[in-house]
Amino acid sequence: MAAALQVLRHLARAPSGPLLWGGPLARMASSMALAEQARQLFESTVGAVLPGPLLQRALSLDPDSGELKVRDRSFQLRQNLYLVGFGKAVLGMAAAAEELLGQHLVQGVISVPKGIRAAMEHAGKQEMLLKPHSRIQVFEGAEDNLPDRDALRAALAIRQLAEGLTADDLLLVLISGGGSALLPAPIPPVTLEEKQTLTKLLAARGATIQELNTIRKALSQLKGGGLAQAAYPAQVVSLILSDVVGDPVEVIASGPTVASIHSVQDCLYILNRYGLRTALPRSVKTVLARADSDPHGPHTCGHVLNVILGSNALALAEAQKQAEALGYRAVVLSTAIQGDVKSVAQFYGLLARVAGAHLALPGAGASVQEDERLYELAADLQLPDLQLKEALEAVVGAPGPVCLLAGGEPTVRLQGSGKGGRNQELALRVGVELGQWPLGTVDVLFLSGGTDGQDGPTEAAGAWVRPELTSQAATEGLDVATFLAHNDSHTFFCRFQGGAHLLHTGLTGTNVTDAHFLFLHPQ
């Protein structure tokens, strides 16, 4: 890629910065340069939230006194430190903890995605791997981010360790995104298959991560504060890498060290909303009825310290810094992008049109109707931290190219049986939207990628698109609408231009939801 860029820049007599040029050959060079910058920016974003450095900043150990400091709290270590963990970033977190804590660590159990050790070793990421004779036992499971028998065995081993602790012990809990699937421990008589089927049905009907986790907690022995309860009376310190919009500790990995605030009525409301209450297995009804009549009520977690290590906001702050170093006016729109992927795509498409009009014709801008429609779309999405006005003001005053940054997790309602993920589907839908708006003399590129490096059950992290996507796909005999109707975005991007628009990073070892970049460049 780098060599090709150098040749094209030479032929187009182009500078190496974020500038675009006219003519077919120069336009091709421009597209490749923008795509390469987008990939580099995504890598910088992920690099800001790698688990090892984040954990090392949160913990400090005095080797002489054996005092462990976690932010402003201190704990005395005397062969009483245990560790458990679950999530996509936990292998790297555990490796960093092992390096710091050394012989103070008595025993540990972690549950991580299937194949992650081999992937990290293949990528040469030794800092993400445990020592050869580690005291931490590793279970791999939850293939394609779905709970399975291997993850269940890990969860039971974690519960067993926690239940054996005393008031003199300290349990360090490492939590990251993907933790729910890696810690399945359904309350009998609910089976793993029954719980998994219910979760799949809810997800397919568009349930949010908050709604999914409310149901998971109600049916789990360890979620919703269950792990903290199992470890009582030991002290518990949870170090959390957030993959949830807004970083609510009770939602991340379904809150195993946070007492649940939800009732059975909340569960029934969700099940009713998605038309599943009447189809519940008898075992699920039994567990919900039992919880509703529990005379002890919900337990508390006063013996727990929960600490957020990193989040999407931290990742986007680094992306903003790097984009500015490349010569862009960079603005963070939101770290809380949620809602149906179709609505989010419409928002990004119209945002490109409105912001692009300000760049192409300073002082003129888009039509009043387009401005109003953009704010209506934003209001419909109900994004609590959206900086739309500020972003548009920054575009108006920008002397050159602009990069708008956002993060979050849109929702895909499954209609077909294709292969894809929310990032690839969002990118494909944004590509369609960009092609429907006249963007004038502004060059546009949109990228959406999952910071964990795996978008749905695919090997891609996401994809990038430009306004020409639909027309270029048609010349290859690819009908975008058909692929979208079947939720088959990955297949589309594999076929389109030989897969050149796919974002491949491999498993990154971290997870702080998704990153969205919208590049706007006046020609």
Short mmCIF file of C-alpha atoms in Angstrom, two decimals:
data_model
loop_
_atom_site.label_atom_id
_atom_site.label_comp_id
_atom_site.label_asym_id
_atom_site.label_seq_id
_atom_site.Cartn_x
_atom_site.Cartn_y
_atom_site.Cartn_z
CA MET A 1 0.00 0.00 0.00
CA ALA A 2 2.76 2.49 0.96
CA ALA A 3 4.75 1.92 -2.26
CA ALA A 4 1.64 2.34 -4.40
CA LEU A 5 0.83 5.58 -2.62
CA GLN A 6 4.30 6.96 -3.30
CA VAL A 7 4.04 6.18 -7.03
CA LEU A 8 0.58 7.71 -7.35
CA ARG A 9 1.57 10.81 -5.41
CA HIS A 10 4.56 11.29 -7.69
CA LEU A 11 2.45 10.93 -10.82
CA ALA A 12 -0.14 13.32 -9.42
CA ARG A 13 2.58 15.68 -8.13
CA ALA A 14 0.87 15.46 -4.77
CA PRO A 15 2.04 16.46 -1.30
CA SER A 16 2.02 13.80 1.41
CA GLY A 17 -0.44 15.61 3.70
CA PRO A 18 -4.23 15.46 3.65
CA LEU A 19 -4.69 17.26 0.31
CA LEU A 20 -6.69 16.07 -2.71
CA TRP A 21 -6.12 16.65 -6.39
CA GLY A 22 -8.05 16.64 -9.67
CA GLY A 23 -7.93 14.17 -12.54
CA PRO A 24 -8.71 10.41 -12.61
CA LEU A 25 -5.24 9.23 -11.60
CA ALA A 26 -4.92 11.85 -8.91
CA ARG A 27 -8.42 11.01 -7.64
CA MET A 28 -7.37 7.36 -7.31
CA ALA A 29 -4.29 8.42 -5.36
CA SER A 30 -6.49 10.63 -3.20
CA SER A 31 -8.82 7.75 -2.38
CA MET A 32 -5.94 5.45 -1.44
CA ALA A 33 -4.30 8.16 0.67
CA LEU A 34 -7.52 8.86 2.57
CA ALA A 35 -8.13 5.16 3.15
CA GLU A 36 -4.61 4.69 4.45
CA GLN A 37 -4.98 7.65 6.81
CA ALA A 38 -8.29 6.25 8.04
CA ARG A 39 -6.67 2.88 8.78
CA GLN A 40 -3.77 4.52 10.60
CA LEU A 41 -6.15 6.62 12.65
CA PHE A 42 -8.12 3.54 13.62
CA GLU A 43 -4.93 1.79 14.75
CA SER A 44 -4.02 4.82 16.89
CA THR A 45 -7.50 4.74 18.40
CA VAL A 46 -7.12 1.10 19.40
CA GLY A 47 -3.58 1.67 20.64
CA ALA A 48 -4.82 4.20 23.19
CA VAL A 49 -6.89 1.56 25.00
CA LEU A 50 -4.60 -1.46 25.05
CA PRO A 51 -5.14 -3.20 28.39
CA GLY A 52 -1.55 -3.49 29.62
CA PRO A 53 -0.69 0.22 29.85
CA LEU A 54 -4.15 1.06 31.22
CA LEU A 55 -3.83 -1.49 34.02
CA GLN A 56 -0.30 -0.37 34.88
CA ARG A 57 -1.56 3.20 35.30
CA ALA A 58 -4.33 2.09 37.68
CA LEU A 59 -2.23 -0.21 39.90
CA SER A 60 0.99 0.35 41.83
CA LEU A 61 2.79 -2.07 44.14
CA ASP A 62 5.32 -1.22 46.83
CA PRO A 63 7.71 -4.23 46.65
CA ASP A 64 9.06 -3.61 50.17
CA SER A 65 5.82 -3.29 52.10
CA GLY A 66 3.63 -5.39 49.81
CA GLU A 67 1.08 -2.60 49.66
CA LEU A 68 -1.08 -2.53 46.54
CA LYS A 69 -2.60 0.80 45.56
CA VAL A 70 -5.65 0.98 43.30
CA ARG A 71 -6.27 4.64 42.55
CA ASP A 72 -6.70 6.12 46.07
CA ARG A 73 -7.28 2.82 47.92
CA SER A 74 -4.61 0.62 49.53
CA PHE A 75 -4.62 -3.14 50.16
CA GLN A 76 -2.04 -5.18 52.09
CA LEU A 77 -0.82 -8.27 50.21
CA ARG A 78 0.28 -11.30 52.24
CA GLN A 79 -0.28 -14.36 50.07
CA ASN A 80 -3.96 -13.46 49.93
CA LEU A 81 -4.34 -12.16 46.36
CA TYR A 82 -6.47 -14.03 43.83
CA LEU A 83 -7.50 -13.11 40.29
CA VAL A 84 -10.37 -13.91 37.96
CA GLY A 85 -11.28 -12.35 34.64
CA PHE A 86 -13.50 -12.60 31.59
CA GLY A 87 -13.67 -10.66 28.35
CA LYS A 88 -11.99 -10.00 25.02
CA ALA A 89 -9.27 -7.81 26.57
CA VAL A 90 -8.67 -9.90 29.69
CA LEU A 91 -5.71 -11.94 28.41
CA GLY A 92 -3.62 -8.76 28.05
CA MET A 93 -4.97 -7.39 31.33
CA ALA A 94 -3.99 -10.62 33.12
CA ALA A 95 -0.52 -10.58 31.56
CA ALA A 96 0.03 -7.03 32.80
CA ALA A 97 -1.31 -7.92 36.27
CA GLU A 98 0.93 -10.98 36.44
CA GLU A 99 3.98 -8.89 35.48
CA LEU A 100 3.20 -6.32 38.18
CA LEU A 101 2.08 -8.59 41.01
CA GLY A 102 4.55 -11.45 40.58
CA GLN A 103 4.73 -13.89 43.50
CA HIS A 104 2.01 -12.02 45.41
CA LEU A 105 -0.56 -13.69 43.17
CA VAL A 106 -1.68 -17.01 44.63
CA GLN A 107 -4.04 -18.28 41.94
CA GLY A 108 -6.13 -17.07 39.02
CA VAL A 109 -8.72 -18.18 36.47
CA ILE A 110 -9.63 -16.28 33.31
CA SER A 111 -12.14 -16.87 30.51
CA VAL A 112 -11.08 -15.48 27.12
CA PRO A 113 -12.22 -15.82 23.48
CA LYS A 114 -11.43 -19.02 21.64
CA GLY A 115 -8.21 -18.75 19.68
CA ILE A 116 -7.00 -15.50 21.22
CA ARG A 117 -3.72 -16.89 22.58
CA ALA A 118 -2.75 -18.31 19.19
CA ALA A 119 -3.78 -15.03 17.51
CA MET A 120 -1.68 -12.92 19.89
CA GLU A 121 1.29 -15.26 19.49
CA HIS A 122 0.96 -15.22 15.70
CA ALA A 123 0.84 -11.41 15.74
CA GLY A 124 3.97 -11.25 17.89
CA LYS A 125 2.14 -9.57 20.78
CA GLN A 126 4.13 -11.21 23.58
CA GLU A 127 3.01 -8.53 26.03
CA MET A 128 -0.52 -9.95 25.73
CA LEU A 129 0.54 -13.46 26.79
CA LEU A 130 0.97 -15.02 30.23
CA LYS A 131 4.26 -16.44 31.44
CA PRO A 132 5.05 -20.11 30.63
CA HIS A 133 4.46 -21.33 34.23
CA SER A 134 1.71 -18.88 35.10
CA ARG A 135 -0.43 -19.29 38.20
CA ILE A 136 -3.39 -18.15 36.12
CA GLN A 137 -5.46 -20.88 34.49
CA VAL A 138 -6.81 -19.94 31.06
CA PHE A 139 -10.09 -21.16 29.56
CA GLU A 140 -10.91 -20.33 25.92
CA GLY A 141 -14.51 -20.33 24.71
CA ALA A 142 -17.48 -18.30 23.45
CA GLU A 143 -16.64 -18.77 19.78
CA ASP A 144 -18.16 -15.96 17.68
CA ASN A 145 -19.03 -14.22 20.97
CA LEU A 146 -21.68 -16.79 21.87
CA PRO A 147 -21.72 -18.61 25.24
CA ASP A 148 -20.84 -22.28 24.96
CA ARG A 149 -19.84 -25.30 27.06
CA ASP A 150 -16.20 -24.18 27.27
CA ALA A 151 -17.24 -20.77 28.63
CA LEU A 152 -19.59 -22.52 31.07
CA ARG A 153 -16.70 -24.60 32.43
CA ALA A 154 -14.70 -21.41 32.88
CA ALA A 155 -17.56 -19.70 34.70
CA LEU A 156 -17.93 -22.63 37.11
CA ALA A 157 -14.17 -22.59 37.81
CA ILE A 158 -14.36 -18.84 38.51
CA ARG A 159 -17.32 -19.37 40.85
CA GLN A 160 -15.48 -22.16 42.67
CA LEU A 161 -12.42 -19.95 43.26
CA ALA A 162 -14.57 -17.06 44.49
CA GLU A 163 -16.60 -19.21 46.88
CA GLY A 164 -13.41 -20.49 48.55
CA LEU A 165 -12.20 -17.05 49.64
CA THR A 166 -12.18 -15.69 53.20
CA ALA A 167 -12.40 -12.26 54.82
CA ASP A 168 -8.58 -12.03 54.73
CA ASP A 169 -8.44 -12.40 50.93
CA LEU A 170 -8.46 -9.92 48.06
CA LEU A 171 -10.01 -10.83 44.71
CA LEU A 172 -8.89 -8.88 41.66
CA VAL A 173 -11.56 -9.10 38.94
CA LEU A 174 -10.61 -8.18 35.36
CA ILE A 175 -13.61 -7.32 33.17
CA SER A 176 -13.93 -6.22 29.57
CA GLY A 177 -16.37 -6.32 26.69
CA GLY A 178 -17.43 -9.81 25.68
CA GLY A 179 -17.50 -10.79 29.34
CA SER A 180 -21.18 -11.76 29.31
CA ALA A 181 -20.67 -14.53 26.75
CA LEU A 182 -17.54 -15.72 28.57
CA LEU A 183 -19.25 -16.01 31.97
CA PRO A 184 -22.41 -18.07 31.40
CA ALA A 185 -23.74 -19.68 34.56
CA PRO A 186 -27.52 -20.01 34.23
CA ILE A 187 -29.58 -20.54 37.36
CA PRO A 188 -30.99 -24.09 37.38
CA PRO A 189 -33.25 -25.36 35.94
CA VAL A 190 -32.46 -22.97 33.04
CA THR A 191 -30.00 -24.60 30.65
CA LEU A 192 -27.25 -22.87 28.71
CA GLU A 193 -29.07 -23.65 25.47
CA GLU A 194 -32.34 -22.12 26.71
CA LYS A 195 -30.63 -18.96 27.88
CA GLN A 196 -28.65 -18.70 24.64
CA THR A 197 -31.77 -19.16 22.50
CA LEU A 198 -33.61 -16.43 24.40
CA THR A 199 -30.66 -14.05 24.06
CA LYS A 200 -30.41 -14.73 20.31
CA LEU A 201 -34.12 -14.07 19.83
CA LEU A 202 -33.91 -10.77 21.70
CA ALA A 203 -30.82 -9.67 19.74
CA ALA A 204 -32.43 -10.59 16.42
CA ARG A 205 -35.45 -8.43 17.28
CA GLY A 206 -33.29 -5.40 18.02
CA ALA A 207 -32.93 -5.48 21.80
CA THR A 208 -30.31 -3.08 23.14
CA ILE A 209 -27.25 -4.23 25.08
CA GLN A 210 -28.88 -2.85 28.24
CA GLU A 211 -32.02 -4.92 27.64
CA LEU A 212 -30.04 -8.06 26.83
CA ASN A 213 -28.01 -7.71 30.01
CA THR A 214 -31.10 -7.15 32.16
CA ILE A 215 -32.39 -10.56 31.04
CA ARG A 216 -28.97 -12.20 31.36
CA LYS A 217 -28.57 -10.96 34.93
CA ALA A 218 -31.97 -12.25 35.99
CA LEU A 219 -31.09 -15.76 34.77
CA SER A 220 -27.45 -15.89 35.94
CA GLN A 221 -25.67 -17.11 39.06
CA LEU A 222 -22.75 -14.70 38.55
CA LYS A 223 -24.03 -11.65 36.70
CA GLY A 224 -25.86 -8.78 38.39
CA GLY A 225 -23.56 -8.89 41.43
CA GLY A 226 -23.56 -12.69 41.69
CA LEU A 227 -19.77 -12.99 41.49
CA ALA A 228 -19.29 -10.38 44.22
CA GLN A 229 -21.77 -12.25 46.39
CA ALA A 230 -19.92 -15.54 45.79
CA ALA A 231 -16.62 -13.93 46.87
CA TYR A 232 -18.05 -12.41 50.07
CA PRO A 233 -16.58 -11.76 52.68
CA ALA A 234 -13.37 -11.22 50.66
CA GLN A 235 -12.56 -7.71 49.42
CA VAL A 236 -13.16 -7.37 45.67
CA VAL A 237 -11.49 -4.93 43.27
CA SER A 238 -12.85 -4.89 39.71
CA LEU A 239 -10.79 -3.30 36.94
CA ILE A 240 -13.08 -2.64 33.99
CA LEU A 241 -12.46 -1.83 30.33
CA SER A 242 -15.79 -0.47 29.16
CA ASP A 243 -17.49 -1.56 25.93
CA VAL A 244 -20.83 0.03 26.75
CA VAL A 245 -22.09 3.51 25.88
CA GLY A 246 -21.83 5.76 28.93
CA ASP A 247 -19.67 3.24 30.87
CA PRO A 248 -22.38 2.02 33.31
CA VAL A 249 -20.62 -0.56 35.51
CA GLU A 250 -23.88 -2.44 36.07
CA VAL A 251 -24.17 -3.13 32.33
CA ILE A 252 -20.57 -3.97 31.32
CA ALA A 253 -20.34 -7.79 31.12
CA SER A 254 -23.77 -7.74 32.83
CA GLY A 255 -22.34 -6.32 36.06
CA PRO A 256 -20.96 -9.37 37.92
CA THR A 257 -19.61 -7.16 40.73
CA VAL A 258 -22.50 -4.66 40.82
CA ALA A 259 -25.81 -5.38 42.55
CA SER A 260 -28.63 -5.45 40.00
CA ILE A 261 -31.15 -2.63 40.19
CA HIS A 262 -33.62 -4.39 37.91
CA SER A 263 -36.71 -6.27 38.98
CA VAL A 264 -38.60 -9.18 37.51
CA GLN A 265 -41.13 -6.64 36.22
CA ASP A 266 -38.33 -5.01 34.17
CA CYS A 267 -37.60 -8.39 32.60
CA LEU A 268 -41.25 -9.03 31.80
CA TYR A 269 -41.55 -5.57 30.22
CA ILE A 270 -38.62 -6.33 27.90
CA LEU A 271 -39.95 -9.78 27.01
CA ASN A 272 -43.38 -8.28 26.27
CA ARG A 273 -41.85 -5.53 24.15
CA TYR A 274 -40.27 -8.05 21.81
CA GLY A 275 -43.19 -10.49 21.82
CA LEU A 276 -41.38 -13.29 23.67
CA ARG A 277 -43.16 -13.56 27.03
CA THR A 278 -45.66 -16.19 25.93
CA ALA A 279 -42.92 -18.31 24.32
CA LEU A 280 -40.73 -18.57 27.43
CA PRO A 281 -39.51 -22.04 28.47
CA ARG A 282 -40.97 -23.32 31.74
CA SER A 283 -37.51 -23.16 33.37
CA VAL A 284 -37.20 -19.41 32.69
CA LYS A 285 -40.66 -18.78 34.14
CA THR A 286 -39.65 -20.78 37.22
CA VAL A 287 -36.49 -18.72 37.84
CA LEU A 288 -38.29 -15.39 37.34
CA ALA A 289 -41.10 -16.44 39.69
CA ARG A 290 -38.58 -17.56 42.32
CA ALA A 291 -36.73 -14.22 42.14
CA ASP A 292 -39.99 -12.29 42.41
CA SER A 293 -40.80 -14.03 45.70
CA ASP A 294 -37.28 -13.91 47.25
CA PRO A 295 -37.83 -12.60 50.82
CA HIS A 296 -34.19 -11.43 51.11
CA GLY A 297 -34.47 -9.08 48.14
CA PRO A 298 -31.45 -7.93 46.13
CA HIS A 299 -28.04 -8.19 47.80
CA THR A 300 -25.57 -5.31 48.12
CA CYS A 301 -21.92 -5.04 47.07
CA GLY A 302 -20.39 -2.83 49.75
CA HIS A 303 -17.18 -4.92 49.78
CA VAL A 304 -16.45 -4.08 46.12
CA LEU A 305 -14.38 -1.34 44.48
CA ASN A 306 -15.23 -0.91 40.78
CA VAL A 307 -12.73 1.05 38.65
CA ILE A 308 -13.13 2.01 34.96
CA LEU A 309 -9.71 1.71 33.29
CA GLY A 310 -10.57 2.79 29.77
CA SER A 311 -13.47 3.61 27.48
CA ASN A 312 -14.54 4.78 24.05
CA ALA A 313 -14.08 8.39 25.15
CA LEU A 314 -10.39 7.75 25.90
CA ALA A 315 -9.93 6.10 22.49
CA LEU A 316 -11.62 8.96 20.61
CA ALA A 317 -9.55 11.54 22.47
CA GLU A 318 -6.44 9.89 21.04
CA ALA A 319 -8.04 9.72 17.58
CA GLN A 320 -8.77 13.45 17.76
CA LYS A 321 -5.17 14.19 18.70
CA GLN A 322 -3.80 12.06 15.86
CA ALA A 323 -6.21 13.51 13.27
CA GLU A 324 -5.16 17.02 14.22
CA ALA A 325 -1.51 15.99 13.79
CA LEU A 326 -2.40 14.94 10.23
CA GLY A 327 -3.75 18.41 9.50
CA TYR A 328 -7.48 17.89 10.09
CA ARG A 329 -9.87 20.00 12.14
CA ALA A 330 -11.05 17.11 14.33
CA VAL A 331 -14.21 17.10 16.45
CA VAL A 332 -15.68 14.34 18.64
CA LEU A 333 -19.41 14.18 17.83
CA SER A 334 -20.47 11.59 20.39
CA THR A 335 -19.26 8.54 22.30
CA ALA A 336 -22.84 7.29 22.63
CA ILE A 337 -24.01 6.48 19.09
CA GLN A 338 -26.96 4.12 19.50
CA GLY A 339 -30.15 3.24 17.70
CA ASP A 340 -31.17 1.36 14.58
CA VAL A 341 -28.33 1.12 12.08
CA LYS A 342 -30.57 2.48 9.30
CA SER A 343 -31.27 5.67 11.24
CA VAL A 344 -27.62 6.09 12.19
CA ALA A 345 -26.61 5.69 8.52
CA GLN A 346 -29.15 8.31 7.45
CA PHE A 347 -27.76 10.68 10.07
CA TYR A 348 -24.17 10.23 8.88
CA GLY A 349 -25.18 10.58 5.22
CA LEU A 350 -27.00 13.86 5.78
CA LEU A 351 -24.27 15.08 8.14
CA ALA A 352 -21.76 14.61 5.32
CA ARG A 353 -24.02 16.61 2.99
CA VAL A 354 -24.61 19.49 5.43
CA ALA A 355 -21.02 19.71 6.69
CA GLY A 356 -19.67 19.27 3.18
CA ALA A 357 -21.78 22.17 1.92
CA HIS A 358 -20.23 24.42 4.56
CA LEU A 359 -16.75 23.34 3.47
CA ALA A 360 -17.38 23.67 -0.26
CA LEU A 361 -19.13 27.06 -0.05
CA PRO A 362 -18.04 28.87 3.12
CA GLY A 363 -20.79 31.20 4.25
CA ALA A 364 -23.44 29.42 2.19
CA GLY A 365 -23.98 25.95 3.65
CA ALA A 366 -26.75 23.47 3.00
CA SER A 367 -30.42 24.32 2.58
CA VAL A 368 -32.57 25.21 5.57
CA GLN A 369 -34.59 22.04 4.99
CA GLU A 370 -31.45 19.87 5.09
CA ASP A 371 -30.25 21.55 8.29
CA GLU A 372 -33.64 21.00 9.93
CA ARG A 373 -33.81 17.39 8.80
CA LEU A 374 -30.33 16.71 10.22
CA TYR A 375 -31.36 18.02 13.64
CA GLU A 376 -34.57 15.95 13.46
CA LEU A 377 -32.56 12.79 12.79
CA ALA A 378 -30.24 13.64 15.67
CA ALA A 379 -33.21 14.18 18.00
CA ASP A 380 -34.71 10.82 16.98
CA LEU A 381 -31.47 9.03 17.90
CA GLN A 382 -31.61 10.58 21.40
CA LEU A 383 -27.83 10.77 21.85
CA PRO A 384 -27.12 12.29 25.28
CA ASP A 385 -23.68 13.73 24.48
CA LEU A 386 -24.10 14.73 20.82
CA GLN A 387 -22.04 17.80 19.90
CA LEU A 388 -23.72 18.45 16.54
CA LYS A 389 -23.93 22.24 16.77
CA GLU A 390 -20.32 22.47 17.89
CA ALA A 391 -19.19 20.16 15.09
CA LEU A 392 -20.94 22.21 12.40
CA GLU A 393 -19.52 25.43 13.84
CA ALA A 394 -16.04 23.90 13.67
CA VAL A 395 -16.62 22.92 10.04
CA VAL A 396 -17.68 26.48 9.16
CA GLY A 397 -14.47 27.85 10.63
CA ALA A 398 -12.18 25.14 9.28
CA PRO A 399 -9.42 26.35 6.94
CA GLY A 400 -9.01 22.88 5.44
CA PRO A 401 -10.08 19.24 5.82
CA VAL A 402 -12.29 18.03 8.67
CA CYS A 403 -12.55 14.72 10.52
CA LEU A 404 -15.68 14.05 12.59
CA LEU A 405 -15.25 11.29 15.18
CA ALA A 406 -17.81 9.22 17.04
CA GLY A 407 -18.21 5.94 18.89
CA GLY A 408 -20.89 3.63 20.21
CA GLU A 409 -22.91 0.58 19.16
CA PRO A 410 -25.76 0.84 16.63
CA THR A 411 -28.27 -2.01 16.56
CA VAL A 412 -28.92 -4.26 13.55
CA ARG A 413 -32.33 -5.88 13.19
CA LEU A 414 -31.71 -9.22 11.50
CA GLN A 415 -33.92 -9.88 8.48
CA GLY A 416 -31.81 -12.35 6.50
CA SER A 417 -29.26 -15.09 7.05
CA GLY A 418 -26.26 -13.35 5.54
CA LYS A 419 -22.86 -12.81 7.12
CA GLY A 420 -21.81 -9.49 8.57
CA GLY A 421 -21.55 -7.27 11.62
CA ARG A 422 -22.86 -3.90 12.72
CA ASN A 423 -19.76 -2.02 11.53
CA GLN A 424 -19.81 -3.46 8.02
CA GLU A 425 -23.57 -3.02 7.77
CA LEU A 426 -23.31 0.59 8.96
CA ALA A 427 -20.51 1.34 6.49
CA LEU A 428 -22.48 -0.19 3.61
CA ARG A 429 -25.61 1.77 4.50
CA VAL A 430 -23.62 4.99 4.85
CA GLY A 431 -22.10 4.33 1.43
CA VAL A 432 -25.60 4.16 -0.03
CA GLU A 433 -26.62 7.38 1.75
CA LEU A 434 -23.51 9.23 0.55
CA GLY A 435 -24.35 8.32 -3.02
CA GLN A 436 -27.82 9.87 -2.70
CA TRP A 437 -26.62 13.36 -1.73
CA PRO A 438 -24.83 15.84 -4.01
CA LEU A 439 -21.54 16.41 -2.21
CA GLY A 440 -20.12 18.89 -4.69
CA THR A 441 -16.40 19.53 -4.48
CA VAL A 442 -15.89 17.80 -1.15
CA ASP A 443 -14.24 14.38 -1.00
CA VAL A 444 -15.79 12.10 1.63
CA LEU A 445 -14.75 8.85 3.31
CA PHE A 446 -16.54 7.04 6.14
CA LEU A 447 -15.02 4.25 8.27
CA SER A 448 -16.64 2.12 10.94
CA GLY A 449 -14.63 -0.40 12.96
CA GLY A 450 -14.93 -2.49 16.10
CA THR A 451 -12.05 -1.84 18.49
CA ASP A 452 -11.87 -5.55 19.33
CA GLY A 453 -10.89 -6.31 15.73
CA GLN A 454 -13.82 -8.64 15.08
CA ASP A 455 -17.09 -7.38 13.62
CA GLY A 456 -19.73 -10.04 14.17
CA PRO A 457 -18.76 -13.59 13.15
CA THR A 458 -16.20 -12.33 10.59
CA GLU A 459 -12.44 -11.80 10.47
CA ALA A 460 -12.84 -8.09 9.63
CA ALA A 461 -13.01 -5.25 12.15
CA GLY A 462 -15.22 -3.17 9.84
CA ALA A 463 -15.09 -1.34 6.51
CA TRP A 464 -14.68 2.04 4.82
CA VAL A 465 -16.75 3.56 2.01
CA ARG A 466 -16.94 6.52 -0.35
CA PRO A 467 -19.87 8.11 -2.23
CA GLU A 468 -19.10 6.14 -5.41
CA LEU A 469 -19.76 2.80 -3.70
CA THR A 470 -23.20 2.04 -5.17
CA SER A 471 -22.27 2.96 -8.74
CA GLN A 472 -18.94 1.15 -8.61
CA ALA A 473 -20.59 -1.94 -7.14
CA ALA A 474 -23.13 -1.92 -9.99
CA THR A 475 -20.31 -2.09 -12.56
CA GLU A 476 -19.18 -5.30 -10.83
CA GLY A 477 -22.71 -6.72 -10.92
CA LEU A 478 -23.27 -6.23 -7.20
CA ASP A 479 -26.66 -4.96 -6.05
CA VAL A 480 -26.16 -3.29 -2.67
CA ALA A 481 -29.87 -3.39 -1.78
CA THR A 482 -29.96 -7.18 -2.11
CA PHE A 483 -27.00 -7.64 0.21
CA LEU A 484 -28.54 -5.30 2.79
CA ALA A 485 -31.88 -7.10 2.63
CA HIS A 486 -30.07 -10.28 3.71
CA ASN A 487 -27.77 -8.62 6.29
CA ASP A 488 -24.94 -9.85 4.09
CA SER A 489 -22.54 -6.92 4.31
CA HIS A 490 -19.41 -9.03 4.78
CA THR A 491 -20.06 -11.01 1.62
CA PHE A 492 -20.56 -7.75 -0.25
CA PHE A 493 -17.29 -6.23 0.94
CA CYS A 494 -15.39 -9.46 0.22
CA ARG A 495 -16.56 -9.33 -3.39
CA PHE A 496 -16.41 -5.56 -3.92
CA GLN A 497 -13.06 -4.52 -5.41
CA GLY A 498 -11.43 -7.70 -4.14
CA GLY A 499 -12.11 -6.90 -0.47
CA ALA A 500 -10.08 -3.67 -0.58
CA HIS A 501 -12.63 -1.81 1.56
CA LEU A 502 -12.50 -4.22 4.50
CA LEU A 503 -10.70 -3.18 7.67
CA HIS A 504 -8.46 -6.02 8.89
CA THR A 505 -6.61 -5.71 12.20
CA GLY A 506 -6.83 -9.19 13.68
CA LEU A 507 -7.92 -9.56 17.31
CA THR A 508 -6.63 -6.43 19.04
CA GLY A 509 -6.74 -7.62 22.64
CA THR A 510 -8.98 -4.73 23.69
CA ASN A 511 -12.64 -3.70 23.34
CA VAL A 512 -14.24 -0.27 23.86
CA THR A 513 -17.15 -0.49 21.39
CA ASP A 514 -16.89 0.95 17.87
CA ALA A 515 -15.21 3.92 16.24
CA HIS A 516 -16.76 5.94 13.38
CA PHE A 517 -14.72 8.41 11.30
CA LEU A 518 -16.17 10.82 8.73
CA PHE A 519 -13.51 12.54 6.61
CA LEU A 520 -14.50 15.68 4.67
CA HIS A 521 -11.93 17.15 2.34
CA PRO A 522 -12.45 20.16 0.04
CA GLN A 523 -10.95 19.48 -3.39
#
